[in-house]
XYZ file of C-alpha atoms in Angstrom:
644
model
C 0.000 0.000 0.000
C 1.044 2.954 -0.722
C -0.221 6.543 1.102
C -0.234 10.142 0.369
C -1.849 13.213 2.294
C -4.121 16.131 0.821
C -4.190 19.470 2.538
C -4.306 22.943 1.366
C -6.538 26.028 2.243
C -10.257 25.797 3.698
C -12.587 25.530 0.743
C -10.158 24.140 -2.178
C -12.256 21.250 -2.587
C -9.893 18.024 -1.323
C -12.847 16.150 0.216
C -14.720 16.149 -2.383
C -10.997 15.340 -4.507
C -9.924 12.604 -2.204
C -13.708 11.155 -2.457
C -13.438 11.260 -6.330
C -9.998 9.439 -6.459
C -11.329 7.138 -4.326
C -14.200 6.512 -6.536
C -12.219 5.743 -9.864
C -11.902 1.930 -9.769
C -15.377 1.294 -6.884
C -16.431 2.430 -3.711
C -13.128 3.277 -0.971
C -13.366 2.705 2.271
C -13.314 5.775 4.211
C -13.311 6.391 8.042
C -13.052 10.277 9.787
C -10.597 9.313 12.366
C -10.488 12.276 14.432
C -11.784 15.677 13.740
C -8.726 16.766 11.614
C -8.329 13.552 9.763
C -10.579 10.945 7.229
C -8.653 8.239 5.923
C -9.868 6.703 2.508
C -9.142 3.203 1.563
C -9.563 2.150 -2.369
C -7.673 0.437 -5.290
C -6.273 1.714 -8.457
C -5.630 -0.505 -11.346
C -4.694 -3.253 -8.795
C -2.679 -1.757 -6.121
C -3.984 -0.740 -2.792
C -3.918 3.228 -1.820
C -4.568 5.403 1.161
C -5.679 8.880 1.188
C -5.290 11.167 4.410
C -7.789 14.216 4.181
C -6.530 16.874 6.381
C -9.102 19.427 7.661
C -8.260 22.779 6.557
C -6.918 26.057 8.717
C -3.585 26.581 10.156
C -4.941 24.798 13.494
C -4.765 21.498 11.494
C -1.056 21.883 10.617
C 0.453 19.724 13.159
C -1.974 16.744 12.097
C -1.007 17.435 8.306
C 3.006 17.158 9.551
C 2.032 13.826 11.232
C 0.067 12.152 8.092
C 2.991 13.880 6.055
C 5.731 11.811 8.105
C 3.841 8.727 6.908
C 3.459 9.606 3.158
C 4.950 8.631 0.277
C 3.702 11.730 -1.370
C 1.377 15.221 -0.830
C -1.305 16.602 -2.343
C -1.544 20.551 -2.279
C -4.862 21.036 -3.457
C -5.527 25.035 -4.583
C -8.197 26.799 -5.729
C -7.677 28.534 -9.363
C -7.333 31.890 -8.139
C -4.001 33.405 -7.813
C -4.784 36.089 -5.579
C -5.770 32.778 -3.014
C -2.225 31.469 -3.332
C -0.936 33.153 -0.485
C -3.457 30.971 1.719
C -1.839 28.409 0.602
C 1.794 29.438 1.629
C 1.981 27.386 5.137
C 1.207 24.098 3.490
C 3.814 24.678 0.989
C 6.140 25.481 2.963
C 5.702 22.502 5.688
C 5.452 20.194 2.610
C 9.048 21.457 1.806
C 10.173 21.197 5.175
C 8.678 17.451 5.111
C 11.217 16.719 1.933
C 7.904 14.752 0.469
C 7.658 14.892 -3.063
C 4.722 17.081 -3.685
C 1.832 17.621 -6.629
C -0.413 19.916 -7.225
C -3.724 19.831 -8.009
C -5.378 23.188 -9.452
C -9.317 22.044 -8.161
C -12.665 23.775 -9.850
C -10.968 24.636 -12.954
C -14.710 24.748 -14.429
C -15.353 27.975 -12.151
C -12.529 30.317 -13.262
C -11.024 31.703 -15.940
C -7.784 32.902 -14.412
C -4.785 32.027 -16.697
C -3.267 28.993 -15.108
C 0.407 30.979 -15.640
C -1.170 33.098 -13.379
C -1.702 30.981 -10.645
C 1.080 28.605 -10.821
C 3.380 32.255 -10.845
C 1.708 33.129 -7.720
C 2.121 29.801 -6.107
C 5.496 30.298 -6.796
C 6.284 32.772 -5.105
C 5.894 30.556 -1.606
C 8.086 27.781 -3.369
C 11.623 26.814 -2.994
C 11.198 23.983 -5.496
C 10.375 24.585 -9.547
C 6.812 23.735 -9.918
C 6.339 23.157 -13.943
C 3.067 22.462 -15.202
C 2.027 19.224 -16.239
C -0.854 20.499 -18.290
C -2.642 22.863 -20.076
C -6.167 23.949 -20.282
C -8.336 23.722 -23.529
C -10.658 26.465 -23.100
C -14.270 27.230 -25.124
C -15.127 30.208 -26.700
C -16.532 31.760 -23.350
C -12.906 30.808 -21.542
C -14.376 27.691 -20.115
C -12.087 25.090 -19.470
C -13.470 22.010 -21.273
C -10.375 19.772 -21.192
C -5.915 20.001 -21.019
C -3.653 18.726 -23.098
C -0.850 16.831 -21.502
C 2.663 18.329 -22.167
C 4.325 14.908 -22.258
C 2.497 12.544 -24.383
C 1.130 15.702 -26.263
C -2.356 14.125 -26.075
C -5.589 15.968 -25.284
C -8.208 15.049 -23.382
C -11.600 16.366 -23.924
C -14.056 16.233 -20.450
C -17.342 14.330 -20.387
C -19.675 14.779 -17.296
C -19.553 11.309 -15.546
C -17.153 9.506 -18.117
C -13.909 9.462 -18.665
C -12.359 12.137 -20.842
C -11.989 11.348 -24.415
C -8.802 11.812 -26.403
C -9.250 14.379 -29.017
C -6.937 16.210 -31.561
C -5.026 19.167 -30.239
C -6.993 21.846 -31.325
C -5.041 24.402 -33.327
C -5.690 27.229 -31.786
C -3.762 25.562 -28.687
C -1.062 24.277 -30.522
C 1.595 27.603 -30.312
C 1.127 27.197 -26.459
C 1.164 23.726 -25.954
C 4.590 23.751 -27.403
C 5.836 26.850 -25.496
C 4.737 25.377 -22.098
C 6.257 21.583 -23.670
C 9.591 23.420 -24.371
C 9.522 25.020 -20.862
C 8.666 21.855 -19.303
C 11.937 19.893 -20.500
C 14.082 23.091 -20.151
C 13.444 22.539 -16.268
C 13.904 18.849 -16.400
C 16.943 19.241 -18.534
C 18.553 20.069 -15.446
C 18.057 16.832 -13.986
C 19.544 15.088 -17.366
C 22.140 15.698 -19.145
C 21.560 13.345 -22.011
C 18.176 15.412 -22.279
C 20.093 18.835 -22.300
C 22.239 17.997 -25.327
C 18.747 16.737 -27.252
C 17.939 20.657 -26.433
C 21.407 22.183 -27.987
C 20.853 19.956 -30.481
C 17.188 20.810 -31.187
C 16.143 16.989 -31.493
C 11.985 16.157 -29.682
C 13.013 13.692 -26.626
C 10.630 10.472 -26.951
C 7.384 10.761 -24.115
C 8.827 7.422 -22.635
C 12.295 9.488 -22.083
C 10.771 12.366 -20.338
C 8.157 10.238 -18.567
C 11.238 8.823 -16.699
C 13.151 11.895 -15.983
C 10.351 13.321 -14.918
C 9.563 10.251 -12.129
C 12.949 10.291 -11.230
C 13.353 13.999 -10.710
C 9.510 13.875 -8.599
C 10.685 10.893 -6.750
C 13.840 12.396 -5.832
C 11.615 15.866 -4.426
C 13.654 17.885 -7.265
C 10.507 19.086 -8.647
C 6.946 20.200 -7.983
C 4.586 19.323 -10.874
C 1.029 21.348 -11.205
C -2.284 19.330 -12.656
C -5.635 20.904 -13.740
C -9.018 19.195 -12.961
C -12.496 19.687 -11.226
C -12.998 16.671 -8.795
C -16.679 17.799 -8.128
C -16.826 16.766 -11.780
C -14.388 13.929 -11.898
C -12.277 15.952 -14.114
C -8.628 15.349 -14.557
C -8.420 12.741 -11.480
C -7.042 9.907 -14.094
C -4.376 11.914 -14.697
C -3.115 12.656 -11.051
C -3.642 9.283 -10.308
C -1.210 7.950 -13.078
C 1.640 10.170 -11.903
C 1.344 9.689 -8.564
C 1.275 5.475 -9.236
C 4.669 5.890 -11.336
C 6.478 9.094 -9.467
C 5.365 8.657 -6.176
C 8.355 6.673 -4.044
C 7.980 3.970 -2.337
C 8.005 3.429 1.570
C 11.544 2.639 1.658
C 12.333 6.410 1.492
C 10.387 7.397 4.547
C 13.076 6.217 7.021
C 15.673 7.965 5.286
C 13.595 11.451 4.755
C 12.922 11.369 8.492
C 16.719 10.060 9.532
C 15.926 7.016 11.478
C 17.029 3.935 10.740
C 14.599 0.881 9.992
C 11.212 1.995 11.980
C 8.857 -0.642 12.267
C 6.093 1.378 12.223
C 5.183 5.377 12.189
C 2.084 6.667 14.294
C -0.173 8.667 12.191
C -2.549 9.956 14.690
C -4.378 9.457 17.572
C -7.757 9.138 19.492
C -9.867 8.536 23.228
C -13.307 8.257 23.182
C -15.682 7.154 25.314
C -16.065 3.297 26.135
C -13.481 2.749 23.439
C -10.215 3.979 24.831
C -7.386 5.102 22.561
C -6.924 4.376 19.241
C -3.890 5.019 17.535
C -3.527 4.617 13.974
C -0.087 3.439 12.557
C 1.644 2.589 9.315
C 3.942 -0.480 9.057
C 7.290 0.071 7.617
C 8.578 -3.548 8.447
C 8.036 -7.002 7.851
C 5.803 -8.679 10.055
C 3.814 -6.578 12.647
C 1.147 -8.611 14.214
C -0.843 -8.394 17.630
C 0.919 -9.204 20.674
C 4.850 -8.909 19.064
C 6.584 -6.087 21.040
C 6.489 -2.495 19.528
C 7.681 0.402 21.174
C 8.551 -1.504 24.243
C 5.696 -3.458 25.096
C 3.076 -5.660 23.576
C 0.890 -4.588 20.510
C -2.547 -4.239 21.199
C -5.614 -5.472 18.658
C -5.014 -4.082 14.876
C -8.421 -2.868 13.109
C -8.943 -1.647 9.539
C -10.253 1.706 9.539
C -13.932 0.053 9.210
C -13.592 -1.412 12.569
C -13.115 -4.955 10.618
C -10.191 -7.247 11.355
C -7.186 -7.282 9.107
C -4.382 -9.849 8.135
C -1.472 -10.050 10.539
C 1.115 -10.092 9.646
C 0.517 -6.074 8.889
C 2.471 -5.841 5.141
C 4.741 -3.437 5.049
C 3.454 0.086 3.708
C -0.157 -0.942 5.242
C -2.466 0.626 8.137
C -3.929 -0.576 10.484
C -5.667 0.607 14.056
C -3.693 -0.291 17.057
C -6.631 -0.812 20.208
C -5.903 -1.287 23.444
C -1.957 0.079 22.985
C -2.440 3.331 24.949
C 1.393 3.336 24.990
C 1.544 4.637 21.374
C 1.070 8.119 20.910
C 0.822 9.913 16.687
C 4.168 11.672 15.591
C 6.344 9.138 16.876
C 8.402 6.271 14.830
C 8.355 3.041 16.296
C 11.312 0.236 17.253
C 10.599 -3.117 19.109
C 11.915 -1.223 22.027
C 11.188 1.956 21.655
C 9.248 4.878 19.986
C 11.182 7.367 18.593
C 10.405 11.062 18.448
C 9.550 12.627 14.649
C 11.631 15.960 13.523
C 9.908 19.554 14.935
C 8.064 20.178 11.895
C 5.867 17.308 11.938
C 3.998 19.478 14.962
C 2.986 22.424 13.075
C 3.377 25.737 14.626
C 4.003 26.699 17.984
C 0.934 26.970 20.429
C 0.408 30.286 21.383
C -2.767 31.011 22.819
C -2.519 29.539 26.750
C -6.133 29.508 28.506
C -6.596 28.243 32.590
C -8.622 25.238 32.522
C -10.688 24.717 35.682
C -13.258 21.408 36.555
C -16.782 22.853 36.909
C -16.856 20.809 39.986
C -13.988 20.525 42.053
C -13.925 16.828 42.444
C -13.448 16.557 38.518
C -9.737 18.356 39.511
C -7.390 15.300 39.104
C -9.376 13.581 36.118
C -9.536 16.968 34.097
C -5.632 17.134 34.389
C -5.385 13.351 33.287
C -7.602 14.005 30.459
C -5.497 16.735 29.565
C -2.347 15.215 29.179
C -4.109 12.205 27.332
C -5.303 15.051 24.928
C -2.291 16.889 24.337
C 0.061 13.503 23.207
C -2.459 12.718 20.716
C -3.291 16.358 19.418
C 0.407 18.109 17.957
C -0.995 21.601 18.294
C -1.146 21.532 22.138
C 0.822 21.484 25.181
C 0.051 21.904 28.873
C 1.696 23.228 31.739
C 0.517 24.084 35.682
C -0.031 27.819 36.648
C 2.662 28.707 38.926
C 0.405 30.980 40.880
C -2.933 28.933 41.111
C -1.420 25.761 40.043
C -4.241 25.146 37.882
C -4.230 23.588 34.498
C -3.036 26.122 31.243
C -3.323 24.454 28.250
C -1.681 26.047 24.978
C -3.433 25.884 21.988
C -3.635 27.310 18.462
C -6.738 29.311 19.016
C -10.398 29.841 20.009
C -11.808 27.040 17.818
C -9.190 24.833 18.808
C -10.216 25.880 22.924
C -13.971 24.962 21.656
C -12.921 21.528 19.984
C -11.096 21.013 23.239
C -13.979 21.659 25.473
C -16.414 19.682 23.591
C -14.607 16.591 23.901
C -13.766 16.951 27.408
C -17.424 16.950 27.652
C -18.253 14.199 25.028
C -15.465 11.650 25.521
C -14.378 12.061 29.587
C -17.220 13.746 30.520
C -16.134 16.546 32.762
C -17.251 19.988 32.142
C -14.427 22.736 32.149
C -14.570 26.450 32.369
C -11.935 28.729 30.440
C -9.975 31.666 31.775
C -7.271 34.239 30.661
C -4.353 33.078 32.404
C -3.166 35.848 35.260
C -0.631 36.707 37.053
C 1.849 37.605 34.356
C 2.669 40.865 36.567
C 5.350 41.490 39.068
C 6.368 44.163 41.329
C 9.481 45.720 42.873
C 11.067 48.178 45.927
C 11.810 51.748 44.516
C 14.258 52.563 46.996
C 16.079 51.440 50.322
C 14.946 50.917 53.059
C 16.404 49.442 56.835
C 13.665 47.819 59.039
C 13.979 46.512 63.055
C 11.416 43.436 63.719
C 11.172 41.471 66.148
C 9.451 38.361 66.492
C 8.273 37.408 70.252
C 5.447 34.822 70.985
C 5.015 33.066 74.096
C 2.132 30.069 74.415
C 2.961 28.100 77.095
C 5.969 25.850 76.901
C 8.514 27.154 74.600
C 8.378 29.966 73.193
C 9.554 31.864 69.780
C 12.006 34.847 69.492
C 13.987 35.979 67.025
C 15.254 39.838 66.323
C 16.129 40.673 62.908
C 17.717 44.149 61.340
C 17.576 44.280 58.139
C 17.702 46.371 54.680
C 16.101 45.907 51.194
C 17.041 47.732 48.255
C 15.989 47.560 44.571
C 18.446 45.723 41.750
C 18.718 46.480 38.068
C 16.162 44.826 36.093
C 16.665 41.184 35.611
C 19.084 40.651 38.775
C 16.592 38.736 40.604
C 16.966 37.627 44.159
C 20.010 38.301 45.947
C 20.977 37.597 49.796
C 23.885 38.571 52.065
C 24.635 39.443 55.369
C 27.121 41.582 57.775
C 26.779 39.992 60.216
C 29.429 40.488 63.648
C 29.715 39.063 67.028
C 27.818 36.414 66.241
C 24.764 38.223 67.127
C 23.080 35.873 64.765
C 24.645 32.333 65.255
C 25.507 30.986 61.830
C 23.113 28.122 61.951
C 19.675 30.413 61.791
C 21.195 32.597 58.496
C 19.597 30.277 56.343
C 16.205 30.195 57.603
C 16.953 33.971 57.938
C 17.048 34.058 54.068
C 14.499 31.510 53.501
C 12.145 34.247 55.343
C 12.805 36.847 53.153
C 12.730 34.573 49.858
C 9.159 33.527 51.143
C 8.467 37.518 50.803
C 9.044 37.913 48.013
C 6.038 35.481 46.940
C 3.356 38.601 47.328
C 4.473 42.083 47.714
C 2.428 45.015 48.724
C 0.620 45.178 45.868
C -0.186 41.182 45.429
C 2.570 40.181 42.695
C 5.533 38.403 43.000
C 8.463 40.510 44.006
C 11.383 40.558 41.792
C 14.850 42.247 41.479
C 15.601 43.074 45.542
C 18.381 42.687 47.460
C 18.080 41.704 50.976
C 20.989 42.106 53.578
C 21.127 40.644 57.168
C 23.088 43.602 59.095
C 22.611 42.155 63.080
C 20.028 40.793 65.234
C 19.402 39.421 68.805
C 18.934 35.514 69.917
C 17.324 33.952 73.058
C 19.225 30.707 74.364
C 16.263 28.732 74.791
C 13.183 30.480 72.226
C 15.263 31.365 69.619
C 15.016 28.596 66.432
C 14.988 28.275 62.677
C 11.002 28.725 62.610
C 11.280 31.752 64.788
C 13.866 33.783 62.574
C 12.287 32.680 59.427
C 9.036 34.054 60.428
C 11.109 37.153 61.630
C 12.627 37.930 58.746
C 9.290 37.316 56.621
C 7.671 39.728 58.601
C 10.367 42.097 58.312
C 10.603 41.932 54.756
C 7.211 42.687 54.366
C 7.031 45.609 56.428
C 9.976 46.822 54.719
C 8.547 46.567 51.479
C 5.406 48.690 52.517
C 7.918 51.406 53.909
C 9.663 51.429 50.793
C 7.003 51.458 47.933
C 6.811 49.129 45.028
C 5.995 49.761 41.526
C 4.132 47.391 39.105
C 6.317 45.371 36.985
C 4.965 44.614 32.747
C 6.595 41.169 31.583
C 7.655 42.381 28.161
C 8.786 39.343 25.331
C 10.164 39.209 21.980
C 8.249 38.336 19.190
C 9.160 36.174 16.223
C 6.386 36.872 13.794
C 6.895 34.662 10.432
C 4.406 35.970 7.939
C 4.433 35.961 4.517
C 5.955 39.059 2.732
C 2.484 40.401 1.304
C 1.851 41.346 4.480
C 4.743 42.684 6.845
C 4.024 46.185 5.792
C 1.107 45.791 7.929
C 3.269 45.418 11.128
C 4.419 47.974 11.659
C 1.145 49.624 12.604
C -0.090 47.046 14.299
C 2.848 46.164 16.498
C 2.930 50.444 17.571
C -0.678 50.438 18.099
C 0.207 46.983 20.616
C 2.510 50.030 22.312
C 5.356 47.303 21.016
C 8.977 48.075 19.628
C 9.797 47.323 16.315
C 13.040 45.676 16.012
C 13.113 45.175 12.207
C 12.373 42.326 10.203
C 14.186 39.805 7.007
C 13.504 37.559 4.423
C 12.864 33.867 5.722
C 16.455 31.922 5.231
C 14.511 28.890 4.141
C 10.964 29.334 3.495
C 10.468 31.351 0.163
C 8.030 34.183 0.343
C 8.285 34.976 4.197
C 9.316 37.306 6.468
C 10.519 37.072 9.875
C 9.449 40.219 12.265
C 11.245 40.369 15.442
C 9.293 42.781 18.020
C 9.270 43.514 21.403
C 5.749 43.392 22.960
C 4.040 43.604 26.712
C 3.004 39.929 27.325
C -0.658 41.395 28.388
C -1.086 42.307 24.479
C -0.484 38.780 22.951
C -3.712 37.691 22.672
C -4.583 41.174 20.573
C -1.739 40.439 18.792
C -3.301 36.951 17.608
C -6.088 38.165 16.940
C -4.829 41.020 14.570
C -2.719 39.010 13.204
C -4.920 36.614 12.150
C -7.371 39.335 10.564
C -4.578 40.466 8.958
C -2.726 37.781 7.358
C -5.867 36.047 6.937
C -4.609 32.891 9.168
C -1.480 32.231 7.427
C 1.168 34.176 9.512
C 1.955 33.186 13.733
C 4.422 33.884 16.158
C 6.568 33.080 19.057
C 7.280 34.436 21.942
C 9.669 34.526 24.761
C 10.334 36.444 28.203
C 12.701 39.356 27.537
C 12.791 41.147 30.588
C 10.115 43.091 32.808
C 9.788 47.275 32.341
C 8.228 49.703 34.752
C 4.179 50.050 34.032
C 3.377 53.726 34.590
C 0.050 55.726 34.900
C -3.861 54.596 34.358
C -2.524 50.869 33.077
C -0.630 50.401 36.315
C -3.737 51.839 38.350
C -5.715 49.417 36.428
C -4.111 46.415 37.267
C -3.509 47.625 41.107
C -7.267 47.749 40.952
C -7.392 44.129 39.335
C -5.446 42.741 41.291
C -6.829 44.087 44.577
C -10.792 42.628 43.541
C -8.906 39.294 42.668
C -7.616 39.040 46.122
C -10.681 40.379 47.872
């Protein structure tokens, strides 16, 4: 068997393209295994093929990277528009990141009238590779596109509405372009050939069966990008794509060496829980003789299921797929060993989640089963991650947007059947000392049997930004014994937890300058709790100031649309740090930035609007700034109702 995946923008037809293909030689078997996949079983001209049918939207990416790791070959599916190319700029480039040979499919070709130069110009633009056209259009007297001629066998194919096309006579009025888009054609794979270049000094026609194999070879080897015309909706052109990719396409053998690991057994393609099922993970063999119960991945293999729920043949042939039940310990993205799984390169995750949101059980006993839910989600799903709040120590989970929150929600509901509620995630704020201060506490309590003392003098001062925490002491005569200058410091770190104005306390220096003891009272408890105190008294005297986490942006976004920055990162009341071509992807621009962490959710939003889903970000702590006038009063006021 042999796979490939289709993806490309929202509304560029590759259901309805992956249904037709199926559809060619009988009914496929098809199967939506999660929410961003369908997987279509069928057979063409007597060899067994799989289809994966990525949902479309930049959310989706990291499932495309994982189907992508288990192809033999892609299928970018575009609408015939050129000014829609740009949408499809992040598929291109992960496909060229993926290193699998890629071919293009320009869908509803009987709705336009765009000239397909046009379009395969602008797709261009986002491509490192050479994409030559494999076709061109015959056209009616209104423009319509009624059939293509193909630029190798120099055949053309009329199209009949449920029937397959029907070979025809180049029409003349095609002719002077078929044979300046034939000549352009082998000029590009004349680079690939060098018996083929001196045919082209020489001015001698190559034979079809020639070019038919440079061309495979040069597609097999990812050298090229080739673009084919049709209309699935109308079953147009599908013959054609299905041909090349049955004699260009390579075989399974090269996955293992496009991903750099040696002899996998088996890749994981992606991954499900639902209710009274359990997981199901669907994988691809790449070995000889999988079967239930044999180790893989370091421990037994569970039940294997066609897509249709049906048993299938063990052992699993290699190149098949199969659904692994009841083997929670295989998670999508990963290649598998007998004894171990093996992690897939970055890109097969898609983009970087950037839009954290708290997580917290509608009802409080649901606390431990929402977080194991959680982390069940997040190793099947590549576009999110979790982490704990460090303040609340509630759930964040980091996704790729508000639909993506919503899918998550719904099937915490539907398959583990706890109810969550969403919040912004707090506490990103911080505060510091403005200036010196020396402070005299003493901590006395007597209960009844021993008591507590401990006498503390101490001073706190502010650091540059960035310096953190720092301790010392001056400590003479011993009037603090040695032994109680750690809890002495432990105190004040403890301080620093919630400052006068409820943040965290950053960049202050504390110094131990004498104290008094008691022979029997004194103890670690007592001078830790002394110097707590102290510090927070001291902190009042002194004043503190709200502190704005500010990060640095990495915006990638494709160059169309970094003019647009600008604006939007000043009206963010960011700093523009300047921006360059991508060093890799073709068509993009990286934006570096720095930006207050409170604005990074405008900042996806805009961005989004903007770029019309097809640029995102990272972002990383750069340092924390001063927050001055109504802002700062704003989130004193916050702050205050959140602690009330």
């Amino acid at each position: 068997m042999r796979c490939f995946t289709i993806l490309g923008p929202t509304q560029s037809g590759k259901s309805t393209l992956l249904k037709a293909l199926g559809e060619l030689e009988g009914r496929p078997v098809t199967a939506a295994f999660t929410d961003a996949l369908t997987v279509s079983q069928f057979s063409y001209l007597g060899e067994p093929w799989a289809g994966f049918d990525i949902a479309g939207g930049p959310d989706y990416l990291g499932h495309a990277g994982e189907a992508l790791a288990a192809s033999d070959a892609a299928i970018l599916c575009v609408p015939p528009d050129p000014d829609t190319a740009v949408l499809a700029a992040p598929y291109l480039r992960l496909i060229e990141q993926s290193g699998v040979p890629c071919f293009i499919f320009i869908n509803k070709m009987d709705q336009d009238e765009a000239r397909i130069r046009d379009i395969v110009g602008a797709l261009q633009a986002y491509a490192n590779h050479h994409i030559v056209l494999r076709q061109v259009p015959m056209r009616d007297a209104g423009g319509h596109v009624t059939g293509s001629v193909d630029l190798v066998s120099e055949r053309a194919f009329q199209y009949r509405e449920g029937q397959s096309s029907k070979l025809i006579e180049i029409p003349a009025a095609i002719q002077d372009r078929e044979q300046e888009a034939r000549g352009e054609l082998l000029e590009h794979l004349a680079d690939f050939d060098d018996g083929l270049m001196e045919q082209l000094i020489e001015d001698r026609g190559p034979a079809s069966e020639e070019v038919y194999t440079i061309l495979a070879e040069a597609h097999r080897d990812n050298a090229i990008m080739a673009a084919y015309l049709g209309a699935a909706s109308h079953g147009n052109g599908l013959s054609r794509l299905m041909k090349a990719l049955r004699h260009e396409a390579p075989g399974r053998e090269a996955i293992g060496l496009r991903l750099g690991i040696e002899a996998p057994l088996a890749l994981g393609v992606a991954s499900d829980t639902r209710k009274h099922v359990g997981k199901s993970t669907l994988i691809r063999a790449l070995g000889q003789g999988i079967r239930h119960g044999e180790p893989l991945a370091g421990a037994a293999l569970g039940t294997l299921t066609g897509i249709d729920g049906k048993a299938v043949a063990e052992p699993l042939a290699p190149g098949a797929l199969a659904v692994a039940v009841k083997s929670d310990h295989l998670d999508p993205g990963m290649a598998y060993d007998a004894e171990a799984s093996l992690p897939l390169p970055r890109w097969t995750r898609g983009r970087p989640p950037t839009y954290p949101r708290l997580l917290l059980p509608a009802k409080e006993r649901d606390d431990a089963r929402l977080s194991a839910a959680l982390g069940r989600m997040a190793a099947a799903d590549p576009g999110m991650e979790t982490s704990q709040d460090g303040e609340t120590g509630h759930a964040v989970v980091h996704l790729q947007g508000p639909i993506h929150l919503r899918r998550v929600l719904a099937k915490l509901a539907e398959d583990f059947g706890i109810e969550a509620v969403e919040q912004p995630v707090s506490g990103i704020y911080r505060e510091t000392v403005t200036g010196p201060v020396e402070t005299h506490y003493r901590h006395r309590k007597q209960s009844g049997g021993a008591g507590q003392f401990a006498d503390v003098v101490l001073t706190i001062r502010p650091q540059g930004r960035g310096a953190g925490f720092a301790f010392d002491e001056t400590v003479k005569g011993g009037t603090v014994p040695r032994n109680y200058i750690p809890a002495v410091e432990a105190g004040a770190r403890e301080a620093m937890e919630r400052g006068p104005l409820g943040f965290p306390v950053v960049d202050v220096a504390v110094t131990l300058l004498d104290g008094k003891t008691h022979a029997v009272d004194s103890s670690d408890h007592a001078f830790r709790t002394a110097a707590r105190a102290g510090v927070r008294e001291a902190m009042e005297r002194a004043g503190t100031v709200v502190l704005q986490p500010i990060e640095r942006v990495e915006i990638h976004v494709p160059t169309i649309h970094s003019g647009s920055l600008v604006a939007l990162v000043s009206s963010l009341k960011g700093q523009v740090l300047g921006f360059e071509a991508h060093g890799r992807a073709r068509g993009w621009d990286v934006f570096q930035a720095l930006l207050p962490a409170a604005a990074r959710e405008e900042l996806f939003q805009a961005l989004g609007g903007l770029s019309h889903g097809t640029a995102w970000f990272e972002s990383h702590f750069d340092h924390y700034e001063e927050l001055h006038g109504k802002d700062a009063e704003r989130i004193r006021e916050a702050r205050a109702t959140e602690l009330a």
